Short mmCIF file of C-alpha atoms in Angstrom, two decimals:
data_model
loop_
_atom_site.label_atom_id
_atom_site.label_comp_id
_atom_site.label_asym_id
_atom_site.label_seq_id
_atom_site.Cartn_x
_atom_site.Cartn_y
_atom_site.Cartn_z
CA MET A 1 17.42 33.54 5.51
CA THR A 2 19.92 30.89 4.02
CA ASN A 3 20.51 28.18 2.48
CA ALA A 4 21.79 24.53 3.65
CA VAL A 5 25.25 25.35 1.90
CA ASP A 6 26.06 28.37 4.20
CA GLN A 7 24.61 26.95 6.92
CA PRO A 8 23.85 23.65 9.05
CA VAL A 9 20.37 22.46 8.84
CA PHE A 10 20.26 21.34 12.07
CA LYS A 11 22.09 23.19 15.18
CA SER A 12 25.97 21.93 15.90
CA TRP A 13 24.92 20.43 19.75
CA VAL A 14 22.27 18.08 18.18
CA PRO A 15 24.40 14.59 18.04
CA GLU A 16 23.34 12.38 14.70
CA TRP A 17 21.88 9.72 16.69
CA GLY A 18 20.00 12.60 17.72
CA ILE A 19 18.58 13.97 14.55
CA ARG A 20 18.01 9.75 12.93
CA ILE A 21 15.74 9.72 16.12
CA ILE A 22 13.96 12.46 16.15
CA ILE A 23 13.32 12.41 12.09
CA PHE A 24 11.79 8.62 12.91
CA LEU A 25 10.11 10.35 15.10
CA VAL A 26 8.39 12.36 12.61
CA MET A 27 8.21 9.87 9.77
CA LEU A 28 6.63 6.81 11.60
CA PRO A 29 3.28 8.30 12.04
CA SER A 30 3.08 9.94 8.65
CA LEU A 31 3.92 6.31 7.29
CA GLY A 32 0.89 4.82 9.70
CA LEU A 33 -1.73 6.94 7.85
CA PHE A 34 -1.19 4.28 5.16
CA GLY A 35 -2.12 1.28 6.91
CA LEU A 36 -4.66 3.13 9.46
CA SER A 37 -7.77 2.39 7.46
CA MET A 38 -7.23 -1.10 6.99
CA ALA A 39 -5.47 -2.05 10.44
CA ASN A 40 -9.34 -3.37 10.80
CA SER A 41 -11.78 -2.38 8.66
CA THR A 42 -13.96 -4.49 10.71
CA ALA A 43 -14.35 -1.81 13.26
CA ALA A 44 -13.87 1.16 10.96
CA ALA A 45 -17.31 -0.09 9.59
CA GLY A 46 -18.76 -0.84 12.35
CA PHE A 47 -17.92 3.28 14.07
CA TYR A 48 -18.91 5.09 10.89
CA GLY A 49 -21.71 3.04 10.24
CA ILE A 50 -20.68 2.31 6.67
CA GLU A 51 -19.48 -1.28 4.42
CA PRO A 52 -15.52 -2.51 4.45
CA PRO A 53 -15.81 -1.14 0.65
CA ASP A 54 -16.31 2.18 2.08
CA VAL A 55 -13.08 1.85 4.33
CA GLN A 56 -11.02 1.16 1.39
CA PHE A 57 -11.75 3.99 -0.57
CA THR A 58 -10.83 5.96 2.86
CA MET A 59 -7.58 3.91 2.38
CA ILE A 60 -7.85 4.56 -1.56
CA VAL A 61 -9.00 9.09 -1.30
CA PHE A 62 -6.02 8.43 0.87
CA TYR A 63 -3.05 7.49 -1.46
CA ALA A 64 -4.80 9.06 -4.30
CA ALA A 65 -3.83 12.37 -2.30
CA VAL A 66 -0.49 11.33 -2.23
CA ALA A 67 0.21 10.25 -5.35
CA SER A 68 -1.22 13.46 -7.14
CA PHE A 69 0.08 16.26 -4.82
CA TYR A 70 3.38 14.50 -5.14
CA SER A 71 4.68 17.25 -7.88
CA PHE A 72 2.84 20.00 -6.55
CA GLU A 73 4.77 19.50 -3.05
CA THR A 74 8.68 20.02 -5.26
CA ARG A 75 6.83 23.32 -6.35
CA LEU A 76 6.10 24.78 -2.49
CA PHE A 77 8.77 22.63 -0.98
CA SER A 78 11.52 24.68 -2.77
CA TYR A 79 9.49 28.01 -2.02
CA ILE A 80 8.88 27.97 2.24
CA ASP A 81 11.81 27.39 4.41
CA ILE A 82 11.40 24.36 5.53
CA LYS A 83 10.52 24.94 9.61
CA ASN A 84 7.61 26.68 8.08
CA TYR A 85 7.06 23.74 6.16
CA LEU A 86 7.09 21.45 8.80
CA ILE A 87 4.58 23.47 11.11
CA LEU A 88 1.97 23.95 8.10
CA SER A 89 2.41 20.13 7.26
CA THR A 90 2.56 19.39 11.45
CA GLY A 91 -0.55 21.84 11.21
CA LEU A 92 -2.40 20.07 8.48
CA GLU A 93 -1.98 16.60 9.33
CA LEU A 94 -2.70 17.11 13.62
CA ILE A 95 -6.21 19.47 12.00
CA THR A 96 -6.64 15.65 9.66
CA SER A 97 -6.80 13.83 12.31
CA TYR A 98 -8.65 15.63 14.71
CA VAL A 99 -11.77 16.49 12.36
CA CYS A 100 -11.38 11.94 11.41
CA TYR A 101 -11.36 11.48 15.69
CA ALA A 102 -14.45 13.54 15.76
CA THR A 103 -16.59 13.01 12.93
CA LYS A 104 -19.18 9.99 12.24
CA ASP A 105 -20.36 10.86 8.68
CA PRO A 106 -18.03 8.95 6.39
CA ILE A 107 -19.08 12.08 3.93
CA VAL A 108 -16.20 14.06 6.24
CA LEU A 109 -13.87 10.93 7.02
CA THR A 110 -13.19 10.21 2.96
CA ILE A 111 -13.17 14.43 2.14
CA PHE A 112 -10.06 14.81 5.00
CA ARG A 113 -8.10 11.47 4.36
CA PHE A 114 -7.47 12.71 1.25
CA LEU A 115 -6.87 16.18 3.09
CA GLN A 116 -4.38 14.52 5.37
CA GLY A 117 -3.19 12.20 2.43
CA LEU A 118 -1.43 16.12 1.10
CA GLY A 119 -0.17 16.57 5.07
CA SER A 120 1.65 12.74 4.30
CA CYS A 121 3.43 13.45 1.26
CA ALA A 122 4.47 16.92 2.73
CA ALA A 123 5.54 16.08 6.23
CA THR A 124 7.56 12.22 4.42
CA SER A 125 8.76 14.84 1.79
CA ILE A 126 10.54 17.21 4.53
CA CYS A 127 12.11 13.39 6.79
CA ILE A 128 13.44 11.31 3.30
CA THR A 129 14.89 15.27 1.72
CA LEU A 130 16.72 15.40 5.67
CA ILE A 131 17.91 12.21 5.58
CA PHE A 132 18.60 12.16 1.59
CA ASN A 133 21.04 15.84 1.96
CA ARG A 134 23.41 14.28 4.44
CA LEU A 135 23.82 10.43 2.72
CA GLN A 136 26.31 11.69 -0.17
CA THR A 137 27.88 8.26 -0.75
CA GLU A 138 25.93 5.83 -2.89
CA ARG A 139 26.59 2.64 -0.46
CA ALA A 140 25.01 5.44 2.45
CA ARG A 141 22.04 6.54 -0.49
CA GLU A 142 21.46 3.07 -0.89
CA ILE A 143 21.30 1.99 2.75
CA GLY A 144 19.10 5.11 2.78
CA TYR A 145 16.48 3.77 0.31
CA SER A 146 15.98 -0.01 1.63
CA VAL A 147 15.93 1.36 5.52
CA PHE A 148 12.44 3.64 4.17
CA TYR A 149 11.39 1.27 1.89
CA CYS A 150 11.34 -0.92 4.70
CA ILE A 151 9.29 1.39 6.79
CA LEU A 152 6.78 1.02 4.06
CA LEU A 153 6.71 -2.39 3.41
CA ILE A 154 6.56 -3.94 7.37
CA ILE A 155 3.37 -0.53 8.04
CA SER A 156 0.35 -2.81 7.41
CA GLN A 157 1.56 -4.93 9.48
CA LEU A 158 2.84 -3.09 11.71
CA THR A 159 0.04 -1.28 12.20
CA THR A 160 -2.26 -4.18 12.70
CA LEU A 161 -0.05 -5.38 15.41
CA VAL A 162 0.36 -1.98 16.92
CA THR A 163 -3.49 -0.95 17.09
CA ALA A 164 -4.98 -4.37 18.19
CA PRO A 165 -4.41 -4.09 21.91
CA MET A 166 -6.27 -0.58 21.02
CA LEU A 167 -9.01 -1.41 19.44
CA ASP A 168 -10.58 -3.78 21.69
CA ALA A 169 -10.41 -1.29 24.83
CA VAL A 170 -11.55 1.30 22.89
CA ASP A 171 -13.33 2.98 19.25
CA TYR A 172 -11.34 3.48 16.58
CA SER A 173 -11.80 6.63 16.32
CA ALA A 174 -9.48 6.75 19.05
CA LEU A 175 -6.52 5.76 16.70
CA TYR A 176 -6.97 8.95 14.97
CA LYS A 177 -6.56 10.70 18.59
CA GLY A 178 -3.34 8.58 19.25
CA ILE A 179 -1.20 9.39 15.64
CA ILE A 180 -2.28 12.69 17.26
CA TYR A 181 0.11 12.28 20.18
CA LEU A 182 2.10 10.70 18.24
CA TYR A 183 3.09 14.29 16.05
CA LEU A 184 3.78 16.35 18.41
CA PRO A 185 6.77 14.87 20.00
CA GLY A 186 8.22 14.49 17.08
CA SER A 187 8.03 17.44 15.49
CA MET A 188 8.02 20.07 17.62
CA LEU A 189 11.76 18.53 18.38
CA LEU A 190 12.21 18.81 14.92
CA TYR A 191 11.26 21.86 15.28
CA LEU A 192 13.61 22.74 18.30
CA VAL A 193 16.58 21.76 16.41
CA LEU A 194 16.57 22.63 12.65
CA ASN A 195 17.95 26.17 11.06
CA ASN A 196 16.14 28.53 9.42
CA VAL A 197 17.40 27.31 6.30
CA ARG A 198 16.08 26.59 3.00
CA LEU A 199 17.37 23.47 1.75
CA GLU A 200 16.50 23.41 -1.92
CA LYS A 201 16.64 27.16 -4.51
CA ARG A 202 13.95 28.53 -3.59
CA MET A 203 11.51 28.97 -6.34
CA PRO A 204 8.62 31.31 -6.56
CA LEU A 205 4.96 30.70 -7.06
CA TYR A 206 4.25 31.65 -9.77
CA GLN A 207 2.47 29.92 -12.97
CA LEU A 208 1.77 26.28 -10.45
CA ASP A 209 -0.34 23.97 -12.17
CA TRP A 210 -3.85 23.81 -10.66
CA ALA A 211 -5.39 22.83 -13.47
CA SER A 212 -3.00 19.50 -13.78
CA PHE A 213 -3.11 18.56 -9.97
CA VAL A 214 -7.20 18.88 -10.01
CA LEU A 215 -7.41 17.07 -13.03
CA TYR A 216 -4.81 14.74 -11.83
CA ALA A 217 -6.32 13.43 -8.53
CA ALA A 218 -9.94 13.06 -9.77
CA ALA A 219 -8.65 10.99 -12.09
CA ILE A 220 -7.00 8.71 -10.55
CA CYS A 221 -10.08 9.05 -7.40
CA LEU A 222 -12.76 8.04 -10.01
CA LEU A 223 -10.34 5.29 -11.29
CA GLY A 224 -10.18 3.75 -7.50
CA PHE A 225 -13.97 4.57 -7.16
CA VAL A 226 -14.60 2.24 -9.95
CA LEU A 227 -11.86 -0.75 -8.65
CA ILE A 228 -13.24 -0.43 -5.09
CA TYR A 229 -16.97 -0.16 -5.90
CA GLY A 230 -17.37 -2.30 -10.10
CA GLN A 231 -18.00 -5.66 -7.79
CA GLN A 232 -20.43 -4.74 -5.97
CA TYR A 233 -22.77 -2.89 -8.51
CA TYR A 234 -21.79 -5.08 -11.05
CA TRP A 235 -19.25 -3.57 -13.28
CA PHE A 236 -21.60 -1.57 -16.20
CA ALA A 237 -24.13 -3.41 -15.32
CA ASP A 238 -23.86 0.14 -12.72
CA ALA A 239 -24.80 3.79 -13.99
CA ARG A 240 -22.21 4.72 -11.25
CA ILE A 241 -19.53 2.82 -12.84
CA THR A 242 -19.92 4.11 -16.05
CA GLY A 243 -19.81 6.95 -14.96
CA ALA A 244 -17.13 6.96 -13.10
CA ALA A 245 -14.71 4.87 -16.10
CA ILE A 246 -16.03 7.30 -18.72
CA ALA A 247 -14.58 10.11 -16.28
CA SER A 248 -11.57 8.67 -15.11
CA ALA A 249 -10.76 8.46 -19.13
CA LEU A 250 -11.75 11.94 -20.24
CA LEU A 251 -9.99 13.45 -17.67
CA PHE A 252 -6.99 11.87 -17.70
CA ALA A 253 -7.01 12.35 -21.27
CA LEU A 254 -7.60 16.16 -21.01
CA TYR A 255 -4.63 15.80 -18.41
CA GLY A 256 -2.53 13.62 -21.14
CA LEU A 257 -3.32 16.85 -23.79
CA ARG A 258 -2.68 19.27 -21.02
CA GLN A 259 0.68 18.19 -20.68
CA ARG A 260 1.92 18.23 -24.04
CA SER A 261 1.61 21.83 -24.35
CA LEU A 262 3.37 23.25 -20.87
CA LYS A 263 6.29 23.67 -21.04
CA ARG A 264 7.08 21.70 -17.65
CA PRO A 265 5.04 19.08 -17.83
CA TYR A 266 3.11 18.84 -14.03
CA LEU A 267 3.63 14.16 -14.81
CA SER A 268 4.84 13.86 -17.75
CA PHE A 269 3.76 10.35 -19.78
CA LYS A 270 6.57 10.91 -21.33
CA VAL A 271 8.67 8.00 -18.97
CA PHE A 272 6.34 5.15 -20.77
CA LYS A 273 7.90 5.76 -23.67
CA TYR A 274 11.21 3.73 -22.33
CA ARG A 275 11.18 0.51 -22.79
CA ASN A 276 13.14 -0.55 -19.68
CA TYR A 277 11.27 1.90 -17.50
CA CYS A 278 7.99 0.26 -18.79
CA THR A 279 9.31 -3.05 -17.94
CA GLY A 280 9.64 -2.07 -14.39
CA ALA A 281 6.21 -0.91 -14.41
CA LEU A 282 5.09 -3.67 -15.34
CA LEU A 283 7.07 -5.69 -12.48
CA LEU A 284 6.31 -2.98 -9.43
CA PHE A 285 2.46 -3.78 -10.96
CA VAL A 286 2.57 -7.25 -10.51
CA LEU A 287 4.45 -7.01 -7.28
CA TYR A 288 1.12 -5.40 -6.06
CA LEU A 289 -0.80 -8.05 -6.63
CA CYS A 290 1.78 -10.01 -4.76
CA ARG A 291 1.57 -8.14 -1.70
CA GLY A 292 -1.77 -7.88 -2.26
CA SER A 293 -2.64 -11.40 -2.07
CA LEU A 294 -1.34 -11.34 1.91
CA ASN A 295 -4.33 -10.18 3.05
CA VAL A 296 -6.63 -12.91 1.32
CA THR A 297 -3.70 -15.16 3.97
CA SER A 298 -5.12 -12.64 6.41
CA LEU A 299 -8.85 -13.07 5.49
CA PHE A 300 -8.30 -17.02 6.16
CA PHE A 301 -6.98 -16.34 9.41
CA THR A 302 -9.24 -15.00 11.44
CA ALA A 303 -12.43 -15.96 9.03
CA VAL A 304 -11.27 -19.46 8.96
CA LEU A 305 -8.88 -20.22 12.07
CA GLY A 306 -10.92 -17.84 14.10
CA LEU A 307 -7.60 -15.08 15.26
CA ASP A 308 -8.66 -12.62 16.56
CA PRO A 309 -6.43 -8.81 15.07
CA LEU A 310 -3.72 -9.51 17.97
CA HIS A 311 -2.59 -12.40 17.05
CA LEU A 312 -3.58 -11.84 14.00
CA GLY A 313 -0.23 -9.32 14.28
CA ILE A 314 1.22 -11.11 16.01
CA VAL A 315 1.76 -13.92 13.33
CA LEU A 316 2.75 -11.56 10.20
CA MET A 317 5.55 -10.74 12.38
CA ALA A 318 6.74 -13.44 10.13
CA ASN A 319 5.91 -11.70 7.06
CA MET A 320 7.78 -8.75 8.93
CA ALA A 321 10.94 -10.50 9.31
CA GLY A 322 11.16 -11.52 5.75
CA ILE A 323 10.68 -8.49 4.23
CA ILE A 324 13.64 -6.91 6.70
CA VAL A 325 15.99 -9.93 5.49
CA GLY A 326 15.01 -9.34 2.22
CA VAL A 327 15.91 -5.48 1.48
CA MET A 328 19.35 -6.47 3.81
CA ILE A 329 19.81 -8.78 1.14
CA SER A 330 18.54 -6.58 -1.92
CA SER A 331 20.98 -3.72 -1.08
CA ARG A 332 23.11 -5.95 -0.48
CA MET A 333 22.94 -6.92 -4.17
CA THR A 334 22.60 -3.78 -5.43
CA LEU A 335 25.85 -1.98 -4.32
CA THR A 336 27.56 -5.26 -5.47
CA LYS A 337 26.56 -4.54 -8.95
CA ARG A 338 23.97 -7.87 -9.28
CA PRO A 339 22.53 -8.93 -12.19
CA MET A 340 18.85 -7.12 -12.66
CA ARG A 341 17.40 -10.47 -14.07
CA TRP A 342 18.87 -12.31 -10.84
CA ILE A 343 17.50 -10.37 -8.36
CA THR A 344 14.00 -9.99 -10.15
CA LEU A 345 14.87 -14.21 -10.87
CA SER A 346 14.62 -14.79 -7.39
CA GLY A 347 12.47 -12.27 -5.85
CA PHE A 348 9.77 -13.37 -8.29
CA LEU A 349 9.85 -17.01 -7.85
CA LEU A 350 9.47 -16.74 -4.10
CA MET A 351 6.90 -14.91 -4.37
CA LEU A 352 5.45 -18.30 -6.75
CA ILE A 353 7.09 -20.71 -3.97
CA PHE A 354 4.34 -18.59 -1.03
CA HIS A 355 1.43 -18.77 -3.14
CA VAL A 356 1.97 -22.55 -4.64
CA TRP A 357 2.41 -23.26 -1.65
CA MET A 358 -0.40 -22.08 0.86
CA THR A 359 -3.07 -23.45 -1.67
CA GLN A 360 -2.12 -26.73 -0.22
CA MET A 361 -2.93 -24.67 3.97
CA PHE A 362 -5.98 -23.55 3.11
CA THR A 363 -7.59 -26.25 5.53
CA VAL A 364 -10.18 -25.94 8.53
CA GLN A 365 -7.45 -26.88 11.27
CA ALA A 366 -4.46 -25.83 10.62
CA ASN A 367 -0.76 -25.31 13.05
CA LEU A 368 -0.10 -21.46 12.67
CA ASP A 369 3.92 -22.29 13.30
CA GLU A 370 3.01 -23.93 9.52
CA PHE A 371 2.58 -21.01 8.62
CA ILE A 372 6.23 -19.30 9.77
CA VAL A 373 7.54 -20.29 6.40
CA PRO A 374 6.04 -19.05 3.74
CA LEU A 375 5.31 -16.06 5.46
CA MET A 376 9.11 -15.54 5.66
CA LEU A 377 9.24 -16.14 1.95
CA HIS A 378 6.26 -13.74 1.35
CA GLY A 379 8.25 -10.95 2.91
CA LEU A 380 11.80 -12.32 1.55
CA GLY A 381 10.71 -12.06 -2.30
CA ALA A 382 8.40 -8.52 -1.71
CA GLY A 383 12.32 -7.25 0.29
CA LEU A 384 13.87 -8.37 -2.45
CA LEU A 385 11.91 -7.21 -4.98
CA MET A 386 10.73 -3.08 -3.80
CA VAL A 387 14.40 -0.84 -4.26
CA PRO A 388 16.15 -2.94 -7.14
CA VAL A 389 12.63 -2.62 -9.36
CA ILE A 390 11.65 1.20 -8.19
CA LEU A 391 15.86 2.17 -8.74
CA PHE A 392 15.67 0.15 -12.29
CA MET A 393 12.65 2.81 -13.59
CA ILE A 394 14.02 5.55 -12.28
CA SER A 395 17.72 4.70 -13.98
CA ALA A 396 15.64 3.50 -17.49
CA VAL A 397 14.89 7.46 -18.42
CA PRO A 398 17.30 11.07 -18.94
CA PRO A 399 17.79 12.75 -15.54
CA ALA A 400 15.18 15.51 -16.84
CA LEU A 401 12.13 13.17 -16.24
CA GLY A 402 13.60 11.79 -12.51
CA LYS A 403 10.22 13.73 -10.83
CA SER A 404 8.10 12.55 -13.11
CA ALA A 405 9.02 8.27 -13.79
CA SER A 406 9.05 9.41 -10.33
CA GLY A 407 5.94 10.46 -9.89
CA MET A 408 4.56 7.69 -12.36
CA GLY A 409 6.21 4.89 -9.95
CA VAL A 410 3.25 6.06 -7.49
CA LEU A 411 0.19 5.87 -9.22
CA VAL A 412 1.50 2.28 -10.87
CA ARG A 413 1.72 1.33 -7.26
CA PHE A 414 -1.62 2.53 -6.33
CA CYS A 415 -3.33 0.86 -10.15
CA GLY A 416 -1.20 -2.22 -8.20
CA PHE A 417 -2.95 -2.37 -4.79
CA CYS A 418 -6.45 -0.66 -6.16
CA SER A 419 -6.19 -3.50 -8.57
CA SER A 420 -5.82 -5.99 -5.44
CA LEU A 421 -8.31 -5.13 -3.65
CA ALA A 422 -10.59 -5.68 -6.99
CA CYS A 423 -9.63 -8.89 -8.06
CA ILE A 424 -9.41 -10.00 -4.45
CA ASN A 425 -12.87 -8.88 -4.61
CA TYR A 426 -14.08 -9.97 -7.59
CA PHE A 427 -12.84 -13.65 -7.40
CA ALA A 428 -14.37 -14.08 -3.48
CA ASP A 429 -17.69 -13.16 -4.56
CA HIS A 430 -17.43 -15.37 -8.24
CA SER A 431 -16.14 -18.00 -6.58
CA LYS A 432 -18.22 -18.61 -3.83
CA THR A 433 -20.80 -17.61 -5.69
CA GLN A 434 -19.74 -20.43 -8.17
CA HIS A 435 -19.26 -22.84 -5.56
CA TYR A 436 -21.93 -22.07 -3.55
CA THR A 437 -25.06 -22.91 -6.87
CA ARG A 438 -23.11 -26.26 -7.42
CA PHE A 439 -24.30 -26.74 -3.49
CA LEU A 440 -26.98 -26.24 -3.96
CA GLN A 441 -27.78 -28.01 -7.35
CA ASN A 442 -26.74 -31.10 -4.66
CA LEU A 443 -28.83 -30.11 -1.91
CA THR A 444 -32.11 -32.27 -2.13
CA THR A 445 -34.01 -33.53 0.92
CA ASP A 446 -32.72 -37.15 0.59
CA ASN A 447 -29.23 -35.64 0.33
CA VAL A 448 -27.73 -38.33 3.04
CA LEU A 449 -24.28 -36.20 4.05
CA TRP A 450 -26.82 -33.16 4.86
CA GLY A 451 -28.89 -35.62 7.06
CA GLN A 452 -25.85 -37.02 8.89
CA ARG A 453 -24.22 -33.97 9.39
CA THR A 454 -27.25 -32.62 11.07
CA ALA A 455 -28.66 -35.11 12.77
CA ALA A 456 -24.28 -35.64 14.43
CA TYR A 457 -24.76 -31.27 15.30
CA ALA A 458 -28.91 -32.06 16.39
CA GLY A 459 -27.83 -35.04 18.74
CA ALA A 460 -24.79 -33.52 20.25
CA LEU A 461 -26.12 -30.30 20.52
CA GLN A 462 -29.82 -32.72 22.45
CA SER A 463 -27.19 -33.65 24.54
CA LYS A 464 -26.07 -30.60 25.56
CA GLY A 465 -29.44 -29.65 27.11
CA LEU A 466 -31.39 -28.46 23.97
CA SER A 467 -34.50 -28.79 22.79
CA ASN A 468 -35.43 -31.22 19.77
CA ASP A 469 -36.20 -27.72 17.60
CA ALA A 470 -33.64 -25.30 19.51
CA ALA A 471 -31.24 -28.22 18.92
CA ALA A 472 -32.64 -28.97 14.95
CA LYS A 473 -32.12 -24.84 13.65
CA ALA A 474 -28.82 -25.09 15.52
CA ALA A 475 -27.40 -27.83 13.13
CA ASN A 476 -28.81 -26.49 10.49
CA GLY A 477 -26.44 -22.99 11.50
CA LEU A 478 -23.44 -25.33 11.81
CA VAL A 479 -24.21 -26.50 8.85
CA ALA A 480 -24.22 -23.50 6.95
CA LYS A 481 -21.47 -21.85 8.93
CA GLY A 482 -19.73 -24.92 8.51
CA MET A 483 -20.62 -24.27 4.34
CA SER A 484 -19.46 -21.23 4.51
CA THR A 485 -16.10 -22.11 5.57
CA GLN A 486 -16.03 -24.22 2.97
CA LEU A 487 -16.34 -22.01 0.21
CA GLN A 488 -13.97 -19.00 1.71
CA ILE A 489 -10.84 -22.27 1.38
CA ARG A 490 -12.25 -22.46 -1.28
CA PHE A 491 -11.90 -18.72 -2.75
CA SER A 492 -8.88 -18.52 -1.62
CA MET A 493 -6.84 -21.78 -3.24
CA GLU A 494 -8.52 -20.57 -6.66
CA TYR A 495 -7.23 -17.24 -6.43
CA TYR A 496 -3.57 -18.44 -5.26
CA GLN A 497 -3.30 -20.47 -8.42
CA TRP A 498 -4.82 -18.05 -10.09
CA ILE A 499 -1.46 -15.40 -9.23
CA ALA A 500 0.96 -18.90 -9.24
CA VAL A 501 -0.01 -18.41 -13.24
CA ILE A 502 0.47 -14.39 -13.16
CA LEU A 503 4.10 -15.34 -12.02
CA VAL A 504 5.28 -18.21 -14.16
CA ILE A 505 4.68 -16.34 -16.81
CA LEU A 506 6.18 -13.43 -15.03
CA LEU A 507 9.10 -15.06 -14.49
CA ILE A 508 9.67 -16.89 -18.30
CA PHE A 509 9.17 -12.89 -19.12
CA ILE A 510 12.14 -12.11 -16.94
CA ALA A 511 14.05 -15.19 -18.40
CA LEU A 512 14.03 -14.18 -21.51
CA TYR A 513 13.96 -10.36 -21.67
CA PRO A 514 16.55 -8.87 -23.15
CA TYR A 515 16.94 -5.51 -22.08
CA PHE A 516 18.25 -6.07 -18.49
CA LYS A 517 22.13 -4.88 -18.63
CA LYS A 518 20.59 -1.22 -21.04
CA THR A 519 19.94 0.25 -17.32
CA LEU A 520 22.20 0.37 -15.42
CA ILE A 521 21.01 1.69 -11.77
CA ASN A 522 21.78 4.48 -10.21
CA THR A 523 21.47 5.32 -6.47
CA GLY A 524 23.22 9.18 -7.25
CA ASN A 525 21.96 11.29 -9.80
CA ASN A 526 18.98 10.04 -11.42
CA ALA A 527 17.44 9.28 -7.41
CA PRO A 528 13.69 8.63 -6.87
CA SER A 529 12.52 10.87 -4.45
CA ALA A 530 10.68 8.24 -1.35
CA VAL A 531 7.27 9.42 -2.21
CA GLY A 532 7.16 8.84 -6.07
CA GLY A 533 8.74 5.88 -4.76
#
């Protein structure tokens, strides 16, 4: 066994373009698993016989596995040579994907989605290490980060677009079977072109901190449970939510106390002692709130405008285009050392424009072409912000805390993602209930508008041949459907107004915050792990 310093990582006959394609073939299905649960939550819920929040929770446990396994995975990666590590990670991904394909038990699905997250973390770590070991200059590394995070930003929309035609022909579980077929070619090719080397100095596996891993994973899984199911169970009025919240807080406290007694902490909370790291964490959290708000637009497209998943994916291509352009611009701005204040102001201002614009676009009838520009602006804002904010966070701490800063960055992303889902669930329930109650207060037997609308529907249906009784029942159903549509529109508008208020406050904070210049973005010495970003 030799180190990569003594022997090339790849076989000499493999061209550089071939190496890049093979790494991409391995990385794409690993990242695709992030968005698989959310590709079509209705189809997933129908196939497994569960509710949409249960589908969301399978995504949460996957994310929790990635967030908690990061530090542990780095120890395993330094000990095992890369070819054997590739076999282990690929084997875990294939086995878990097959179980997710074969089972219809939601408990088994949730458990193996967590294990799948561990495999995805390991596989992605291999790919990112191989990529960045070949990028020596600051420009090359910045471009590398931009490409990776660009893929991460568009993977959800891309998964929706790619899986939509498949779900018209096969059951939802077949998507996991497709992941297996995607994994095999790239993994086999990568194994063939790799030399038997170790990319990092070998560290023995003594004192593996299993306890910290279990505490951390359990704490964030319970946190995700509280945020996803809180509104469904009326938050702390339910014993399950209360118990999960208390258990999560206790586990985080035990984890923090344990880290203080360890010579080498699993992931240290000391990173939050640095002002600019906390500032970056705030920016990243709000960014994920804004990214999550795109789900409201997607729900509007499907519930109000009646788009199927395929056409939804096509419309969201405008958002993907914006992300790609935004990442390219942010990469250039970072390399030319543009002030962090201007980058963040530009990105969040675009987000604000999107949310304000969309409040005027939520109507019963709309031309899809009118949504292209605002969707591009949302993508442009996300692309501008993602890489600079993450690099700003990592650069704000000393090199000794780089691993912890990167790992805690995943926790911030996880919290932002879960909080976005929780806020959407809360506002959807609260807003719709509020407006529905107001509607019922004005609904009486002598309500003129109600009578006119039902009479118009009944008359139109009778002209098509329906009997009087059937037409009356159908007319009431059509009015109820129209009311449901209006409730969805009002919720969408109010949620975006709430996000817009948050963005205005954040923009004022960014404009007045005096410490941005104290952190210089560095892509060389203290660069983030792609998994940990």
